[in-house]
PDB file of C-alpha atoms in Angstrom:
ATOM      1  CA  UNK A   1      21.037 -10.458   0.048  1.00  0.00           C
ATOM      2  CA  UNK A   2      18.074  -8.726   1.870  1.00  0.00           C
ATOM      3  CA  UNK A   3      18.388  -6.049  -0.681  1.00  0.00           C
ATOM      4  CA  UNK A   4      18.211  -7.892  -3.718  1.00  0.00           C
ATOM      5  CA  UNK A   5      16.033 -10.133  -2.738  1.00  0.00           C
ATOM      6  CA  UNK A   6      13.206  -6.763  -1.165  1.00  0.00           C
ATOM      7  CA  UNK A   7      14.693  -4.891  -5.021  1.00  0.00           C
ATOM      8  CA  UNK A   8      13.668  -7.830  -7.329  1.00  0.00           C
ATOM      9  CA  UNK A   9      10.443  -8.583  -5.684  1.00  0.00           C
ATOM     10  CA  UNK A  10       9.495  -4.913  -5.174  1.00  0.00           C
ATOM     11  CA  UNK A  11       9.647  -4.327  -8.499  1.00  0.00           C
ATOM     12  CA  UNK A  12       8.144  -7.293  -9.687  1.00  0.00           C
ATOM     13  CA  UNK A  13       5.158  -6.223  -7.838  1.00  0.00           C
ATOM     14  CA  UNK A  14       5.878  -2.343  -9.115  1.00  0.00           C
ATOM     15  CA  UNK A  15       5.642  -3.526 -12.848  1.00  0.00           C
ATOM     16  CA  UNK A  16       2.171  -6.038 -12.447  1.00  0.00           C
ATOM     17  CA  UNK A  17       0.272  -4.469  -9.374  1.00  0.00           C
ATOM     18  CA  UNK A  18       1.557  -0.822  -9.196  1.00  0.00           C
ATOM     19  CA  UNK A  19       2.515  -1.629  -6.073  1.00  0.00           C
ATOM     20  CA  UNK A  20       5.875  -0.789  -4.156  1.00  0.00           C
ATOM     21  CA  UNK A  21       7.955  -3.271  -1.749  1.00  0.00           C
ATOM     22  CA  UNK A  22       6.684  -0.903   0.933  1.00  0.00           C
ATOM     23  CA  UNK A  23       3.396  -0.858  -0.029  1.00  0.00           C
ATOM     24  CA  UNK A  24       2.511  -4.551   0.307  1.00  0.00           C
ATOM     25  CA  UNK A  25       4.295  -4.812   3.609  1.00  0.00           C
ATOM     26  CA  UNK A  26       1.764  -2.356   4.927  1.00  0.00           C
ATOM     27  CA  UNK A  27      -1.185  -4.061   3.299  1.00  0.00           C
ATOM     28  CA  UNK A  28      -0.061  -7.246   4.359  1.00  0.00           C
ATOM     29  CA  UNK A  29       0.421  -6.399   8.066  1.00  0.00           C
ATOM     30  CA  UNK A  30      -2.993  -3.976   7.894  1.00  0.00           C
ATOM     31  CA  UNK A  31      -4.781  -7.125   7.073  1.00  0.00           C
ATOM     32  CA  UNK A  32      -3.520  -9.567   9.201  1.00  0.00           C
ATOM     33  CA  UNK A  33      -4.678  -7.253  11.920  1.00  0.00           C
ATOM     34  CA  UNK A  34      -8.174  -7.472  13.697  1.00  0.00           C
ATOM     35  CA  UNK A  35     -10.613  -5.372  11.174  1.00  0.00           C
ATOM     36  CA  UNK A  36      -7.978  -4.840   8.705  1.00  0.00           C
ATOM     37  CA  UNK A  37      -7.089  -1.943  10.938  1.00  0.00           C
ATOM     38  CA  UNK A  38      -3.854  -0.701  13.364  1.00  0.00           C
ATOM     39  CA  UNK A  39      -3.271   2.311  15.432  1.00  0.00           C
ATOM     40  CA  UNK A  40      -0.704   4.480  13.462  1.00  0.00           C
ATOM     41  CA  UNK A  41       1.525   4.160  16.214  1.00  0.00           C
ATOM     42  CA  UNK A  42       1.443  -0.074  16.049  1.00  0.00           C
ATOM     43  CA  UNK A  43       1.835  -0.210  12.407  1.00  0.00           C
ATOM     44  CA  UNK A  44       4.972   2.009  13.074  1.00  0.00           C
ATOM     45  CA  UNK A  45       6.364  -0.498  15.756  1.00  0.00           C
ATOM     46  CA  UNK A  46       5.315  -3.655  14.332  1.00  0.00           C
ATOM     47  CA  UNK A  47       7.180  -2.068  10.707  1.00  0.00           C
ATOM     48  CA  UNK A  48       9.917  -0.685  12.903  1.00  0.00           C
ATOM     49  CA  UNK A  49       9.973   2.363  11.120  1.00  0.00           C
ATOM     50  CA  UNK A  50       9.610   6.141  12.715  1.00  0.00           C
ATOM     51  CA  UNK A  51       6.197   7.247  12.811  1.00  0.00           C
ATOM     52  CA  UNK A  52       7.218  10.540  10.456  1.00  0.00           C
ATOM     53  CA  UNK A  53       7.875   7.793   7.694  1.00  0.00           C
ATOM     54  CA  UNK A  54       4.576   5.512   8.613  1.00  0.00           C
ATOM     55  CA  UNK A  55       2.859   8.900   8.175  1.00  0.00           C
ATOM     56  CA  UNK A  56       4.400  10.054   4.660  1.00  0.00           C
ATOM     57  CA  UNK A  57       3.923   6.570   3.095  1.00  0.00           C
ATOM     58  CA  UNK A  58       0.187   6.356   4.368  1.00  0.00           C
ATOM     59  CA  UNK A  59      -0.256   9.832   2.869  1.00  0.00           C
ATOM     60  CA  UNK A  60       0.417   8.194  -0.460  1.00  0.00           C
ATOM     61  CA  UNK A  61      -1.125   5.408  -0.345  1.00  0.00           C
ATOM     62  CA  UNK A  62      -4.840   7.135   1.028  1.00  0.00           C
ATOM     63  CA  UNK A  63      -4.217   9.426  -2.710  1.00  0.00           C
ATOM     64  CA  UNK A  64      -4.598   6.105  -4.327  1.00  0.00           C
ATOM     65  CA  UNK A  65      -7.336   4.401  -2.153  1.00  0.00           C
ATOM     66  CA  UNK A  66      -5.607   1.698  -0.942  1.00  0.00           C
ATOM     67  CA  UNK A  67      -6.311   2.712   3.181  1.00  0.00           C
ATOM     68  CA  UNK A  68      -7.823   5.245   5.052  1.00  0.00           C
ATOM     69  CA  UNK A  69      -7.350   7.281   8.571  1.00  0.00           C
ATOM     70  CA  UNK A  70      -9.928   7.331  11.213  1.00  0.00           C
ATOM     71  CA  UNK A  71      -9.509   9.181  14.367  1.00  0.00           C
ATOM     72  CA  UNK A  72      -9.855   7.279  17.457  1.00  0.00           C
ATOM     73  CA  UNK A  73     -12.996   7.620  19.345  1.00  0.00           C
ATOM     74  CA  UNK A  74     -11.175   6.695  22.670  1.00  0.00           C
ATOM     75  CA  UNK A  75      -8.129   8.783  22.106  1.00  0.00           C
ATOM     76  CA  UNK A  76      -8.294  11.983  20.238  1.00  0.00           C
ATOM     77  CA  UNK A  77      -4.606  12.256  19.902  1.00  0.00           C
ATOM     78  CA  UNK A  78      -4.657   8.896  17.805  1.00  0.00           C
ATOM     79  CA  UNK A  79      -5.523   7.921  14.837  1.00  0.00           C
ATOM     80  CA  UNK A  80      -6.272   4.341  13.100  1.00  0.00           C
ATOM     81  CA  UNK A  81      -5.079   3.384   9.537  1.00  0.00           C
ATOM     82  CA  UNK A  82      -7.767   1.182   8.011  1.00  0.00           C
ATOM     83  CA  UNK A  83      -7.453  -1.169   4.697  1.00  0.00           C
ATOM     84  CA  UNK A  84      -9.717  -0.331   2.201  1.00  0.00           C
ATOM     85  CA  UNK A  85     -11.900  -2.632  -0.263  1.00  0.00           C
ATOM     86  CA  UNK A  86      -9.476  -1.812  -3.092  1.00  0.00           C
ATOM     87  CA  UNK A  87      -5.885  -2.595  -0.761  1.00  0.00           C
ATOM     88  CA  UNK A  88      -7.288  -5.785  -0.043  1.00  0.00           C
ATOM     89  CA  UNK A  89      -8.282  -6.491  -4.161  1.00  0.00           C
ATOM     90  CA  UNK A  90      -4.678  -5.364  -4.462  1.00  0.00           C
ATOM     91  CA  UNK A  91      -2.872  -7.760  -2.216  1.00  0.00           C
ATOM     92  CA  UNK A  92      -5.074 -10.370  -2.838  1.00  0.00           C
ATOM     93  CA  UNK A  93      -4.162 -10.551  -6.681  1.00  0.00           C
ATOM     94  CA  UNK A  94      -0.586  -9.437  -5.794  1.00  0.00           C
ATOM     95  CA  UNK A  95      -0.436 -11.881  -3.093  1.00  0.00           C
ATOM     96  CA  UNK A  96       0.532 -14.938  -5.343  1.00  0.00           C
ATOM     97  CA  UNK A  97       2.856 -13.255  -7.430  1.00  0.00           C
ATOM     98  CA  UNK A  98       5.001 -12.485  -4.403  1.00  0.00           C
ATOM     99  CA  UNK A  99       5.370 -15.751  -2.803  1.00  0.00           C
ATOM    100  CA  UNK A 100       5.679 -17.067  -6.164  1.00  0.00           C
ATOM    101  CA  UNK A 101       8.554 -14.341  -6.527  1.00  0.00           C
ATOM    102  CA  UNK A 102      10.166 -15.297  -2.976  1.00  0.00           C
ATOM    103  CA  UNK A 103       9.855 -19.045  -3.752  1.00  0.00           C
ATOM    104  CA  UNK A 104      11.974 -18.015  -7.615  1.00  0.00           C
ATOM    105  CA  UNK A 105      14.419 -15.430  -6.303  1.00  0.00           C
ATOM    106  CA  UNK A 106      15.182 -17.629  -2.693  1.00  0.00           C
ATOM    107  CA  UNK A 107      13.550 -20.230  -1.492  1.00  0.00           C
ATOM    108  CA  UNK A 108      14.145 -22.640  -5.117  1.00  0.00           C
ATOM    109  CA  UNK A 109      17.302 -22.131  -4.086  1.00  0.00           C
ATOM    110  CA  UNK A 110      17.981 -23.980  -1.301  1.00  0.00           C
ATOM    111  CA  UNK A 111      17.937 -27.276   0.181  1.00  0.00           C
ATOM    112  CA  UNK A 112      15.256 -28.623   2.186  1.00  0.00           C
ATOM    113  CA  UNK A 113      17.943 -29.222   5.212  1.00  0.00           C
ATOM    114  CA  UNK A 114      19.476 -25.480   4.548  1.00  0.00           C
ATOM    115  CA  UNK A 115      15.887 -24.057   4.837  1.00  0.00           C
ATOM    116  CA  UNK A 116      15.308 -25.475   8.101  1.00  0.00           C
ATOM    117  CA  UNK A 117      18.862 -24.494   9.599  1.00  0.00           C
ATOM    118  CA  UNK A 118      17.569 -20.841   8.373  1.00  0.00           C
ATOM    119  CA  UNK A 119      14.250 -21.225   9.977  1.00  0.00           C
ATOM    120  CA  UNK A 120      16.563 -22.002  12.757  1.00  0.00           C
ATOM    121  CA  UNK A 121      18.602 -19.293  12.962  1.00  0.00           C
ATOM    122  CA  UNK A 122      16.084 -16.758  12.017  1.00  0.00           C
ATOM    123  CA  UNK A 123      14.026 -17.642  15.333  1.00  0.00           C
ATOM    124  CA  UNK A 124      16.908 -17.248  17.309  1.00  0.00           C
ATOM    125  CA  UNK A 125      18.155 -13.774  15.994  1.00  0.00           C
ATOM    126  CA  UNK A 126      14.432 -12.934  16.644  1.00  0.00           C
ATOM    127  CA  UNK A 127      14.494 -14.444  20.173  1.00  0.00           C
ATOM    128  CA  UNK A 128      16.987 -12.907  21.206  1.00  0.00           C
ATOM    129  CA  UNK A 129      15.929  -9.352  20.104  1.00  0.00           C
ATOM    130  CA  UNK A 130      12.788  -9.344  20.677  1.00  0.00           C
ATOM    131  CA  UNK A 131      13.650  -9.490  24.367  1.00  0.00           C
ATOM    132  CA  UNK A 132      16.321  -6.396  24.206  1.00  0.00           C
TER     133      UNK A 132
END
């Protein structure tokens, strides 16, 4: 389900924003974040990816202008990942399509009473995680 569901949204937002899956889930987590801005390292965790991967996709995205690096004043080994004026236009106007797109592929699908029992279970499986 997680795969169609990340597959029919991704390239929803592919075909009207030029935007992958992957891309938006950076953007949206770079600009929830104080400054639009996250130590490489962070974005990795909070994304739960390895940093080789955080790195690669972040190449491609600085090519098209949608973040850049800065090096870390404090750390020299670090390096910051920073949201650019034209990633936030881009999640911004892709924004609404994608709930739109969750709320069509998923969430019109379900009951009000089945939606909370997922709510439900999705804190607990995160509860319970989070603390392994």
């Amino acid at each position: 389900m997680h795969d169609l569901l990340v597959s029919r949204t991704g390239q929803s937002l592919q075909t009207a924003y030029g935007l992958s899956a992957t891309d938006y889930t950076v953007l949206a987590e770079l600009t929830r974040a104080p400054d639009g801005r996250l130590r490489i390292t962070e974005l990795a965790h909070v994304l739960g990816w390895e940093k080789s991967r955080v790195s690669h996709h972040l190449t491609r995205m600085a090519k098209r202008g949608l973040i850049t690096r800065e090096e870390c004043a404090a750390d020299r080994r670090g390096a910051f990942v920073v949201v650019t004026p034209e990633g936030r236009g881009a999640i911004g106007a892709a924004a609404p399509h994608h709930v739109a797109d969750v709320r069509q592929y998923f969430l019109d699908h379900l009951t009000p009473g089945q939606i909370t029992l997922l709510a439900e279970i999705a804190e607990q499986v995160i509860k319970k995680n989070s603390a392994a």
